[in-house]
Short mmCIF file of C-alpha atoms in Angstrom, two decimals:
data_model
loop_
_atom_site.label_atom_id
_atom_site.label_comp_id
_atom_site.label_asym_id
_atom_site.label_seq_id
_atom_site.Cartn_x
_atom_site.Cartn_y
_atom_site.Cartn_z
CA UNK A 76 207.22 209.90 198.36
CA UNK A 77 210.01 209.61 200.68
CA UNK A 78 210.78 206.40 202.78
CA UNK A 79 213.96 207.12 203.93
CA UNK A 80 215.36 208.23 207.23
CA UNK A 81 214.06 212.32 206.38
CA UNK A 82 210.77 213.26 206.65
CA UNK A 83 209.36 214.09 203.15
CA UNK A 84 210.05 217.46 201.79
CA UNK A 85 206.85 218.47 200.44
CA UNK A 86 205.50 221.37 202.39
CA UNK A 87 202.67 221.00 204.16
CA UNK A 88 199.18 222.55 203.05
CA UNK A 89 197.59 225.72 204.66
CA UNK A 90 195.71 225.57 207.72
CA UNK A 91 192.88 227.96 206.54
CA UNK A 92 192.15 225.39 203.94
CA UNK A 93 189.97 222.27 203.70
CA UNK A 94 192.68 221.30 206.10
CA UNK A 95 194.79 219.32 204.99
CA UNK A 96 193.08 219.25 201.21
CA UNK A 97 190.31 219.53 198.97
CA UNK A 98 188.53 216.33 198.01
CA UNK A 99 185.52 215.95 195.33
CA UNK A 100 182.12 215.55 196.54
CA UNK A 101 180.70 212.25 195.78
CA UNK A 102 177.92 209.71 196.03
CA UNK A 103 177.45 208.62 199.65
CA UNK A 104 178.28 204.83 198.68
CA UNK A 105 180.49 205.31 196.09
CA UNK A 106 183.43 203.59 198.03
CA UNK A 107 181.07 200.19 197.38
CA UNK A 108 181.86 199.97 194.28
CA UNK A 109 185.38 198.56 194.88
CA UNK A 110 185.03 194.87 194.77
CA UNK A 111 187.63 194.44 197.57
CA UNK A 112 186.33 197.27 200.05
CA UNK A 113 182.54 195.41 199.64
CA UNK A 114 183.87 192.71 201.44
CA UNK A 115 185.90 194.24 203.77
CA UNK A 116 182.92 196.66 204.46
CA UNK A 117 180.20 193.39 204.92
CA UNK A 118 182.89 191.57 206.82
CA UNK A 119 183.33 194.90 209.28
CA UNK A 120 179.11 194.56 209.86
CA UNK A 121 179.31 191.12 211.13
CA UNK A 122 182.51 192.12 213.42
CA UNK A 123 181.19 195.29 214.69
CA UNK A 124 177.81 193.99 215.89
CA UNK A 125 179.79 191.40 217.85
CA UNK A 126 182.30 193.73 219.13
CA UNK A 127 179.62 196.22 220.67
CA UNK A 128 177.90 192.87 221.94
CA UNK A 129 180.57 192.19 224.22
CA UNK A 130 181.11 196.02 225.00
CA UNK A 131 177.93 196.01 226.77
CA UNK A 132 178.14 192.34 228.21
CA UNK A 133 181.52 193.07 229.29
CA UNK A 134 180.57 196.49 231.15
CA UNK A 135 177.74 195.03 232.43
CA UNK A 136 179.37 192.03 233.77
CA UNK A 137 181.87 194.05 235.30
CA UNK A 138 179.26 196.18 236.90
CA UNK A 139 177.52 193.07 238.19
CA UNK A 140 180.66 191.27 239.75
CA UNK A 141 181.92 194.58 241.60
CA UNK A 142 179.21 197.37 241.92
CA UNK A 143 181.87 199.61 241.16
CA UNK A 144 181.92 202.38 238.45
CA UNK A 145 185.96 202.21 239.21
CA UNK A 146 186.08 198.98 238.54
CA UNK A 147 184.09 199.61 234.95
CA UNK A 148 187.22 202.77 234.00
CA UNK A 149 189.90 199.83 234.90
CA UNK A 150 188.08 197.64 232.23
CA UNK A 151 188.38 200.11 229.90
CA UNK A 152 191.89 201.40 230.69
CA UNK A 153 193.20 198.09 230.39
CA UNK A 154 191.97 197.52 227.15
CA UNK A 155 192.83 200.95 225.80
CA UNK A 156 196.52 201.02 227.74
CA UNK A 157 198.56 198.93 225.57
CA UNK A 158 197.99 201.50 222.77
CA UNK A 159 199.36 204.43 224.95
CA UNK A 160 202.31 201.99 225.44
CA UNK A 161 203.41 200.34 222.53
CA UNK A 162 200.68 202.16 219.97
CA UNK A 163 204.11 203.70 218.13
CA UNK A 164 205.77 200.70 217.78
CA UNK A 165 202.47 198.60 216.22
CA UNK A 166 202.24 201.73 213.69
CA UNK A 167 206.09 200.82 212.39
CA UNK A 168 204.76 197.29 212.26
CA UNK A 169 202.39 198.16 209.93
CA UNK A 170 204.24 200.09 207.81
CA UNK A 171 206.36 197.35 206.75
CA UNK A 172 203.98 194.39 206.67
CA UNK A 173 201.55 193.34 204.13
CA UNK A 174 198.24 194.79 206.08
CA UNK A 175 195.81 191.75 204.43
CA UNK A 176 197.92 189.26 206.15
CA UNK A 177 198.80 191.39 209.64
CA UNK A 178 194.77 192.38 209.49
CA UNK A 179 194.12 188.20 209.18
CA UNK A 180 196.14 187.40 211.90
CA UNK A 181 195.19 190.36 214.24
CA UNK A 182 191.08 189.52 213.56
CA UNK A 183 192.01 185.55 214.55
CA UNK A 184 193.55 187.19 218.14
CA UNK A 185 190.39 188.79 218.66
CA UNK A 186 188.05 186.20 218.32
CA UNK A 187 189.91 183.64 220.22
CA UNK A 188 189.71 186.13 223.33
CA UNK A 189 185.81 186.57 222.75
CA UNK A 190 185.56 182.39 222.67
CA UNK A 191 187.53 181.99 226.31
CA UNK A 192 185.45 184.79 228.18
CA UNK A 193 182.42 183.33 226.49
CA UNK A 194 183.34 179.60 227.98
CA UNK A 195 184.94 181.11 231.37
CA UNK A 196 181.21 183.52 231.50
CA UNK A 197 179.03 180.15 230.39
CA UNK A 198 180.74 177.30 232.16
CA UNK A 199 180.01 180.13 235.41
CA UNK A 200 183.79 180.27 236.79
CA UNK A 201 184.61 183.73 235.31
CA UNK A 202 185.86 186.40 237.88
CA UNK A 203 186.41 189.81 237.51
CA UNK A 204 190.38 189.19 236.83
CA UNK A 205 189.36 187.45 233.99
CA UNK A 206 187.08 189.65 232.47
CA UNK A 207 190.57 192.45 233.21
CA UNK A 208 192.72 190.34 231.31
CA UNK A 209 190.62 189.77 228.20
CA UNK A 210 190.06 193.72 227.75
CA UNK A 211 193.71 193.96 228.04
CA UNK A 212 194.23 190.87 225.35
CA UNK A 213 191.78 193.09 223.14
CA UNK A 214 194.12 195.93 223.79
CA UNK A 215 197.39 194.26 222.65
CA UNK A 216 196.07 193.12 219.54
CA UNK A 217 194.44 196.59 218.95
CA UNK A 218 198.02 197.69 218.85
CA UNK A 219 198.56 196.22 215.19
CA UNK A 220 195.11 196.00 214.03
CA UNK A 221 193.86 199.44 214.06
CA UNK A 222 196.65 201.58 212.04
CA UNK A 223 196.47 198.75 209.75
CA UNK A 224 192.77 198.74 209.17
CA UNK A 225 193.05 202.52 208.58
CA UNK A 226 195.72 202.48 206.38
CA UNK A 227 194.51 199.59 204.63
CA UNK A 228 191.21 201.21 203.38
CA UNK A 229 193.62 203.89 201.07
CA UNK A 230 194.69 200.16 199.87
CA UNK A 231 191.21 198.68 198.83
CA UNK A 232 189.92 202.42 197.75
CA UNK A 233 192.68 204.49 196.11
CA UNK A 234 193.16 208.11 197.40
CA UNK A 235 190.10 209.86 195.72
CA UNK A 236 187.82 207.46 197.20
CA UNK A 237 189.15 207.66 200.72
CA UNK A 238 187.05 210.43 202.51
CA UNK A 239 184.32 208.83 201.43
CA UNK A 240 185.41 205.46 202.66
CA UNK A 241 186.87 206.88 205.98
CA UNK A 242 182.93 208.10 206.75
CA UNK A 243 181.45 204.82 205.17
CA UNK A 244 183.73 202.86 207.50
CA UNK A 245 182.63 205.18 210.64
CA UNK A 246 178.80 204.69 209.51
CA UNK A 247 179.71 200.62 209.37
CA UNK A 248 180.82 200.71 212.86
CA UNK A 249 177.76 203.03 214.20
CA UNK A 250 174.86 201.00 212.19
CA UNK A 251 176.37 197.93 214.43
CA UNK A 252 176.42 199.65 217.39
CA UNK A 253 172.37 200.28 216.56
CA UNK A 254 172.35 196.31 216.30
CA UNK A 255 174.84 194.99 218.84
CA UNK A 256 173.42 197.12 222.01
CA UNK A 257 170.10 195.90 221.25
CA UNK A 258 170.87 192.45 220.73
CA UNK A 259 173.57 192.19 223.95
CA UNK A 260 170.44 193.92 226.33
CA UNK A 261 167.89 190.52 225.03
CA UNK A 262 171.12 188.59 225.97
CA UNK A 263 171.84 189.75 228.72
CA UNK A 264 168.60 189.86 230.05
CA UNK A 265 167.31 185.89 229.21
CA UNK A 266 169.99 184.46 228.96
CA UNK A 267 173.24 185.86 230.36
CA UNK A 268 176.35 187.86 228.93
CA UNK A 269 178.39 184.32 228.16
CA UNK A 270 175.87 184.33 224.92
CA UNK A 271 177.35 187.75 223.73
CA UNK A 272 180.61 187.20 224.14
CA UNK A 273 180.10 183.84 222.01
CA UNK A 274 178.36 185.85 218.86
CA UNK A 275 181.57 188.25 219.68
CA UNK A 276 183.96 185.11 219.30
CA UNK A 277 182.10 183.81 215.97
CA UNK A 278 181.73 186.90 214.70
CA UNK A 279 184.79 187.16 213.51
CA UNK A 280 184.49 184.63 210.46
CA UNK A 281 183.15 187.31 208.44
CA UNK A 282 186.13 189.71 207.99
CA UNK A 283 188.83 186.90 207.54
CA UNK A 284 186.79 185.32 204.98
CA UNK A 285 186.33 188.58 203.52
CA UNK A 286 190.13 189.51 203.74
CA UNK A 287 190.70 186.26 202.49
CA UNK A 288 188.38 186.75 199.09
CA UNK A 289 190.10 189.88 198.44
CA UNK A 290 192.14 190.28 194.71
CA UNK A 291 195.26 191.01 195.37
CA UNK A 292 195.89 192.59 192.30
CA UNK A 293 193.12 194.93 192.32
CA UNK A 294 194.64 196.45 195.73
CA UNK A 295 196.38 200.05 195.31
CA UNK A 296 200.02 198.82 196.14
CA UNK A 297 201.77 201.45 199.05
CA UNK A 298 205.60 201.18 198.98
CA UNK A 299 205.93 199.49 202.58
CA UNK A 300 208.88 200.71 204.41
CA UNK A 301 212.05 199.11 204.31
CA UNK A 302 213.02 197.66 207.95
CA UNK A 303 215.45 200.29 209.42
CA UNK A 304 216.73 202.37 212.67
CA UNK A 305 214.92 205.54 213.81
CA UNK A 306 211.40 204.95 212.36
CA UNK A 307 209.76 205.44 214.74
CA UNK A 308 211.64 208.94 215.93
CA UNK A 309 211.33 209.48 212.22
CA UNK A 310 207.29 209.28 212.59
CA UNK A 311 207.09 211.49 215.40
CA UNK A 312 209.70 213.87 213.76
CA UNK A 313 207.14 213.96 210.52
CA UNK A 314 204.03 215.06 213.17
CA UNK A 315 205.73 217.85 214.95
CA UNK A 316 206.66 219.57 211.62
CA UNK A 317 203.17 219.59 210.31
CA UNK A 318 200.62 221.80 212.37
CA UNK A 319 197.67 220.61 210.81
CA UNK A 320 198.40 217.02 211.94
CA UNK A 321 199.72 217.82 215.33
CA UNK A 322 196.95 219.83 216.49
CA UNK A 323 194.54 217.82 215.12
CA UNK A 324 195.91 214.81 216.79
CA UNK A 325 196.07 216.80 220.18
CA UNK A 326 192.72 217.75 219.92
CA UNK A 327 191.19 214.26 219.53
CA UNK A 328 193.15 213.19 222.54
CA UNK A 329 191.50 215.67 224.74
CA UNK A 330 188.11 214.39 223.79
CA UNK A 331 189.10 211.02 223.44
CA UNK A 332 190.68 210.79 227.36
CA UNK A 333 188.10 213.22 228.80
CA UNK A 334 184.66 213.11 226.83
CA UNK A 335 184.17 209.99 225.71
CA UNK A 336 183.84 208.27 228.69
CA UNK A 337 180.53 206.34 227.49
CA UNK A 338 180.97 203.01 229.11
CA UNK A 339 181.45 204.62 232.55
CA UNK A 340 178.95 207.30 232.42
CA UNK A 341 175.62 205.42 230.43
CA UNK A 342 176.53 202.57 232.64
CA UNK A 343 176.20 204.48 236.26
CA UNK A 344 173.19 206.66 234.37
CA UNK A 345 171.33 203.85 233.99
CA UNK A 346 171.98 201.96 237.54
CA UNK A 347 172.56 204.59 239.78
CA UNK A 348 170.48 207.92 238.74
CA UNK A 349 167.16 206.54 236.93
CA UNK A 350 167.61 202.80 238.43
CA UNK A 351 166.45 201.37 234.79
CA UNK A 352 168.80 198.38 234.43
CA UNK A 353 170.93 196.92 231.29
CA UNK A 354 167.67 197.87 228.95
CA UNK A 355 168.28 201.50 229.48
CA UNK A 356 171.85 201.14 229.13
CA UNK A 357 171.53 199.65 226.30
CA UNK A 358 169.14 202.24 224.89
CA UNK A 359 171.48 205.08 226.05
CA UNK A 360 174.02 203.16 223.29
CA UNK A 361 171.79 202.67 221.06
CA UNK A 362 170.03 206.27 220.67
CA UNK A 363 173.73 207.49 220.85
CA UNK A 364 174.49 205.36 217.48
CA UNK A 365 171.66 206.77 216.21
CA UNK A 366 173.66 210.40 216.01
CA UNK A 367 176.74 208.60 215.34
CA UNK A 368 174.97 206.96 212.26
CA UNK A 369 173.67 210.15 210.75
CA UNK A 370 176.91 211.83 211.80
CA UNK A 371 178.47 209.57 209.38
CA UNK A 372 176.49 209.26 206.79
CA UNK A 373 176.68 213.41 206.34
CA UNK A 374 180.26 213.16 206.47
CA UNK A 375 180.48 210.55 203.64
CA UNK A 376 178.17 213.21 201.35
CA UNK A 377 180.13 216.00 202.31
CA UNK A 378 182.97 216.92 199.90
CA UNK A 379 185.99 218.33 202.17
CA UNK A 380 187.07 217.93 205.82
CA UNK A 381 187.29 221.67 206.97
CA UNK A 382 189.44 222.53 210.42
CA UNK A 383 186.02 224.94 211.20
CA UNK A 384 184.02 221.81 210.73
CA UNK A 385 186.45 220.14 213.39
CA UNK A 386 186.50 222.74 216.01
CA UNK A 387 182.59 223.96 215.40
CA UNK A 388 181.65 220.11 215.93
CA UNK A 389 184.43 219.47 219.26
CA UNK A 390 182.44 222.78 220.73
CA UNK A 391 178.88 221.92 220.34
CA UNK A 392 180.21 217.89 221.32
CA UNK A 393 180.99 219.08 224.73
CA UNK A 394 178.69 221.49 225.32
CA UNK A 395 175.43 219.10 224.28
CA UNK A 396 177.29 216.98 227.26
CA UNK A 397 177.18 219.50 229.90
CA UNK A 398 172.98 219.69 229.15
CA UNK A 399 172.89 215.72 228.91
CA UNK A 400 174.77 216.00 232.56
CA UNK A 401 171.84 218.23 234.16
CA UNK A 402 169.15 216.23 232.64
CA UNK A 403 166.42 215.53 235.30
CA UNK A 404 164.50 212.67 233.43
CA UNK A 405 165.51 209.50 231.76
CA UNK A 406 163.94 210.41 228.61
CA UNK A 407 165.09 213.57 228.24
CA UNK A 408 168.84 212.32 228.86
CA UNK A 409 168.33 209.43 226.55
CA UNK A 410 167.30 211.90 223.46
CA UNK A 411 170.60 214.19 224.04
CA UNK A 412 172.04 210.62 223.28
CA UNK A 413 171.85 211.00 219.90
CA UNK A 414 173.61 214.73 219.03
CA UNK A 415 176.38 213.66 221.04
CA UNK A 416 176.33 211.11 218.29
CA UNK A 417 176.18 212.96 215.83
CA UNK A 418 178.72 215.50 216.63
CA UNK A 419 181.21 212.92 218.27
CA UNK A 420 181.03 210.84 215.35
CA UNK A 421 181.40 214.43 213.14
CA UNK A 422 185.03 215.04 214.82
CA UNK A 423 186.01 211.45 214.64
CA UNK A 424 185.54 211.37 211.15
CA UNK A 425 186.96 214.87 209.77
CA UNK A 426 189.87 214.63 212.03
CA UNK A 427 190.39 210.95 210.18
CA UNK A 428 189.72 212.12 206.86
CA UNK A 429 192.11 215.28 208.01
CA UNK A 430 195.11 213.17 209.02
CA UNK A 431 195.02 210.39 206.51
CA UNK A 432 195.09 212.75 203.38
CA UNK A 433 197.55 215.02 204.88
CA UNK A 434 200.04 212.09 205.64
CA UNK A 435 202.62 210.57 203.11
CA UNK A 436 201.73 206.68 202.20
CA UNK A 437 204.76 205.48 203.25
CA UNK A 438 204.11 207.27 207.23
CA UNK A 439 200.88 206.67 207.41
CA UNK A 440 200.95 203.68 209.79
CA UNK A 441 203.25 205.23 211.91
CA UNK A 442 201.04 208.65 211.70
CA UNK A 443 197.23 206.60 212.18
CA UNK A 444 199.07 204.75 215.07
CA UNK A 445 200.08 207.96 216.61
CA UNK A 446 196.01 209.06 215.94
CA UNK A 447 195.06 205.94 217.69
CA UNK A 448 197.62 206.11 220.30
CA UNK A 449 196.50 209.56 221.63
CA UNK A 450 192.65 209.20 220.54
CA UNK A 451 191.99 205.58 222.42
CA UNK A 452 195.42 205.13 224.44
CA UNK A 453 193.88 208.36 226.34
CA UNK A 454 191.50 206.38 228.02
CA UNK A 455 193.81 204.67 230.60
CA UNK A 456 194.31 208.22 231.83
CA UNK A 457 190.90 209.18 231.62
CA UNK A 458 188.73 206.13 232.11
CA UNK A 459 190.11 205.78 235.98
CA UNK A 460 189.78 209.86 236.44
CA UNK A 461 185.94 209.69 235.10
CA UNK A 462 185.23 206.36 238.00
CA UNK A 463 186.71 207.88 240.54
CA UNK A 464 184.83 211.26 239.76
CA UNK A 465 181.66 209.38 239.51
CA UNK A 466 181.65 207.22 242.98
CA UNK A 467 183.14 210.28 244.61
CA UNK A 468 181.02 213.21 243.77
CA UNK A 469 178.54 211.98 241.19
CA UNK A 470 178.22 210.88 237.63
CA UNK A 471 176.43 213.87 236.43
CA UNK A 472 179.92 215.72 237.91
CA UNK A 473 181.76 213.57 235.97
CA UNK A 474 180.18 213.86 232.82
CA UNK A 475 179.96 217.79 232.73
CA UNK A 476 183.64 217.77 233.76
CA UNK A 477 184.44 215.43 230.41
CA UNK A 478 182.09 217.96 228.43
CA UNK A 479 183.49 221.31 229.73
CA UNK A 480 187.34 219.59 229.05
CA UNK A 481 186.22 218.79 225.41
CA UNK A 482 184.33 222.23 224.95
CA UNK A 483 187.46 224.24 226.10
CA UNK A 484 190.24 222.39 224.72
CA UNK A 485 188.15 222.93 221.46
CA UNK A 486 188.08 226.71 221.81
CA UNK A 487 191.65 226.90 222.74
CA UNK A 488 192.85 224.73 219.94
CA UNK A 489 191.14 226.11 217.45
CA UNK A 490 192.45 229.24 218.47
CA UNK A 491 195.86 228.24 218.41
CA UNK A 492 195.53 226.85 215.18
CA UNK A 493 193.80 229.86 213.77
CA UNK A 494 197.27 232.03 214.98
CA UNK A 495 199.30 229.56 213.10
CA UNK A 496 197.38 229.72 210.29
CA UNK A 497 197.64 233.04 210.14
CA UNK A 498 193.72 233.63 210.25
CA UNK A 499 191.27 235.86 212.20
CA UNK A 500 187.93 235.90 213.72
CA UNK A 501 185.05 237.22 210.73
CA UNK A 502 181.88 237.84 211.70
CA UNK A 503 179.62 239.33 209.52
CA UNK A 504 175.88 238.87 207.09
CA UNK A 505 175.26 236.74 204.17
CA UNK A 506 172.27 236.58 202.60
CA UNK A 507 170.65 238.25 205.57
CA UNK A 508 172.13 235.30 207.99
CA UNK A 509 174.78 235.86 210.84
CA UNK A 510 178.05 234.11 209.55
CA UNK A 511 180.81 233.23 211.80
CA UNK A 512 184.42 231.92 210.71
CA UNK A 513 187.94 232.20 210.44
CA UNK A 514 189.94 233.77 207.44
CA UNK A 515 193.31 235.03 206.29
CA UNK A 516 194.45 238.67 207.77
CA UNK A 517 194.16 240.02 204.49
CA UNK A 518 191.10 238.65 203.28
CA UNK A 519 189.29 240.31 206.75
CA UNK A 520 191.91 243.99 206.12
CA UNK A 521 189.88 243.71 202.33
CA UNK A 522 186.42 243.16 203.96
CA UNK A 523 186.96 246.07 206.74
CA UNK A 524 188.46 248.53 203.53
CA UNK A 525 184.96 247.23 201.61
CA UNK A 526 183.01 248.31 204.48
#
C-alpha cells in the first residue's frame, strides 16, 4: 500500500478478466453477519425510504409551482452540481478523516435541510427558490458523504465481503425506493408534500444512531492519508494509469448524464403523455425499483464483476429505453419500468464492485469521489439538456435520445476497452447455444487452428 505522493506500483490487473479481480461466490446476505454493517444496513432502510420520499415530493412540488419540465432538470442539476465541482476535493476529505465521524456529521446536514423545506412546504410560504436551494444544500453535503459511505462499507465488511456488500447496499437503497414512492404518492395526495419532506427530516435518526452503536474495534482499520500537497493530482494521476478504472468510470458518466434522467422523464410521462397524476408517477418509480431490486439482489449472488457483464448490461439498459420511449399505453410503459431496473441497477453495481476492488485503500476516497463525481455530477449537464429536449420536441424524444447515448457509448467503450485489453470478438456454439464474447488474440488464433 502506498500513501505517498506516487501512485502505487502494483500493476494493474488484465482487462479480459473478472475486471478488476476474482471474488468468491457467496451467500446473498452474508455481509449481515458483521455486527457493525447490520446497523449501518437497518439505519440505510430508514434513510433511504425518506430520501426517495422527498425525491418525489420535491419533483412533484417543483412540477406543481412551475409547470415546467425545465424547471424539474434545474432541481436536479442543482443538487447533483456541487459534486461535478468540488466532488475531488470531498474524496481527499475522506481519505484523511475518520469516515464514522465525517458520515455522522454529513447524515445531521441532511436531515436538517429535509426539516426547513418540510416547515417552509407546511407553514405554506415555500417558493420554488426554496425548494432550488435545498436540492443544492443536499448536493454540498453529498460532496463528503457519498465517497465516505462507499469507502466506509470495505471498513465495516473487510475486502472479501465487499462485492457482496456493494450489491446488498444497492438492494437497501432499491427496496426503499419500493417503499418511499408509494408512501410520498398517499402523501402527496391527502395531505401535501410538507408531510414527506418531514418523514425525510426524521428519518435520519436511524443511521446516526446506528453509526453511533458501531464497535470501533471491530472496524477493518484503512491507513488514512496523511494531510499533504498534490493529492488530489495524485488521485487523478492513479485513474489515468489504470484502464480498467478509467473506462469504467467514463462509461458510467455517459449513462449517468444522459440515461438516467428519471425524475424528468417519469415526471412529464405521467402529466403530460397519459395525464395520470403523482399516482402514476409514483408507480413509474416504484415498478422501476422493482428491476432495480432484483438487479441487486442477482448481483449480490453472483461471484465476480465481469467488464462483459458491464457493457452487455449498459447495451440492453439503453436499448430497453428506446422501446419504453415508443410505448403507446401507460401500462405497457410502466412494465418496461422494471428491466430498466434491473439492468441500470446491474451496471451501477458491477462498475462499483469493479472500481472499489481495483483501487488501493489508501485512494479509494479520492477514486469513489471521482466515480461519484462523473456518475451523479453528470447530471447538471444532462438534467437541463433532457428539460429542454422534453418541452421542446417531446419527452418520448428525450428519452430515446438518453437511451440511444447510453446504448452507443456502451458499444464504443466496450470496444475500446476490448483493444486495450488486447481481446477480440468470439462468436461461436456451446452446448448447442449461440455464445457471444470477448477473448485474448491467442485464445480465438487456438479456436480458429481447432476448427
Amino acid at each position: 500500500m502506498s500513501t505517498g505522493s506516487g501512485a502505487p506500483s502494483a500493476p494493474a490487473p488484465t482487462i479480459h478478466d473478472t475486471s478488476p479481480g476474482r471474488s468468491r461466490r457467496s451467500s446473498m446476505f452474508s455481509s449481515l453477519k458483521v455486527r457493525n454493517y447490520r446497523l449501518f444496513f437497518i439505519g440505510q432502510v430508514v434513510s433511504n425510504t425518506g430520501t426517495w420520499m422527498q425525491r418525489i415530493a420535491q419533483d412533484w412540488l417543483v412540477l406543481s409551482l412551475t409547470g415546467s419540465s425545465t424547471a424539474v432538470g434545474v432541481t436536479t442539476a442543482l443538487q447533483f452540481l456541487p459534486m461535478l465541482l468540488f466532488g475531488l476535493f470531498g474524496g481527499v476529505l475522506v481519505d484523511r478523516l475518520p469516515k464514522r465521524g465525517t458520515l455522522l456529521v454529513t447524515q445531521s446536514a441532511m436531515a436538517v435541510t429535509g426539516l426547513v423545506l418540510a416547515f417552509l412546504t407546511l407553514s405554506g410560504d415555500v417558493q420554488v427558490w426554496h425548494v432550488y436551494l435545498a436540492a443544492f444544500a443536499v448536493g454540498l453535503a453529498t460532496v463528503v458523504d457519498n465517497p465516505a459511505r462507499q469507502s466506509f462499507v470495505t471498513e465495516l465488511v473487510g475486502r472479501d465481503q465487499l462485492q457482496n456488500a456493494v450489491s446488498l447496499n444497492s438492494a437497501n437503497f432499491q427496496s426503499a425506493r419500493l417503499v418511499g414512492p408509494a408512501v410520498a404518492g398517499l402523501l402527496i395526495t391527502g395531505v401535501g408534500t410538507g408531510w414527506a419532506f418531514l418523514a425525510n427530516g426524521l428519518s435520519f435518526v436511524a443511521p446516526i444512531a446506528g453509526l453511533l452503536l458501531m464497535r470501533a474495534r471491530e472496524l477493518h482499520v484503512v491507513e488514512r492519508a496523511p494531510r499533504g500537497k498534490g493529492q488530489l493530482r495524485e488521485g487523478l494521476h492513479y485513474v489515468a494509469g489504470r484502464p480498467e478504472l478509467i473506462w469504467t468510470i467514463a462509461l458510467v458518466g455517459f449513462i449517468g448524464t444522459f440515461g438516467f434522467n428519471f425524475p424528468v422523464y417519469l415526471s412529464a410521462f405521467a402529466d403530460d403523455v397519459f395525464h395520470a397524476g403523482a399516482g402514476s408517477y409514483s408507480l413509474f418509480n416504484t415498478l422501476m425499483a422493482v428491476g432495480s431490486l432484483a438487479g441487486a439482489l442477482l448481483a449480490a449472488r453472483r461471484g465476480t464483476a465481469r467488464m462483459r457483464v458491464l457493457v452487455a448490461a449498459a447495451v440492453v439498459f439503453g436499448a430497453v429505453e428506446i422501446v419504453a420511449a415508443l410505448s403507446p399505453s401507460l401500462w405497457l410503459f410502466a412494465l418496461l419500468m422494471a428491466p430498466i431496473g434491473m439492468f441500470g441497477m446491474t451496471v451501477n453495481v458491477t462498475a462499483n464492485t469493479s472500481v472499489q476492488m481495483a483501487t488501493d485503500p489508501a485512494m479509494r476516497g479520492r477514486v469513489m469521489a471521482l466515480y461519484m463525481m462523473v456518475f451523479m455530477g453528470g447530471s447538471p449537464v444532462g438534467a437541463p439538456i433532457a428539460g429542454w429536449i422534453t418541452d421542446t420536441y417531446g419527452v418520448r424524444a428525450g428519452l430515446a435520445a438518453g437511451g440511444a447515448v447510453s446504448a452507443v457509448a456502451a458499444v464504443t467503450i466496450g470496444l475500446v476497452m476490448a483493444r486495450v485489453g488486447g481481446l477480440r470478438l468470439a462468436v461461436g456454439w456451446n452446448h448447442g447455444h449461440p455464445r457471444v464474447g470477448f477473448v485474448p488474440k491467442e485464445r480465438q488464433e487456438e479456436l480458429a487452428a481447432a476448427a
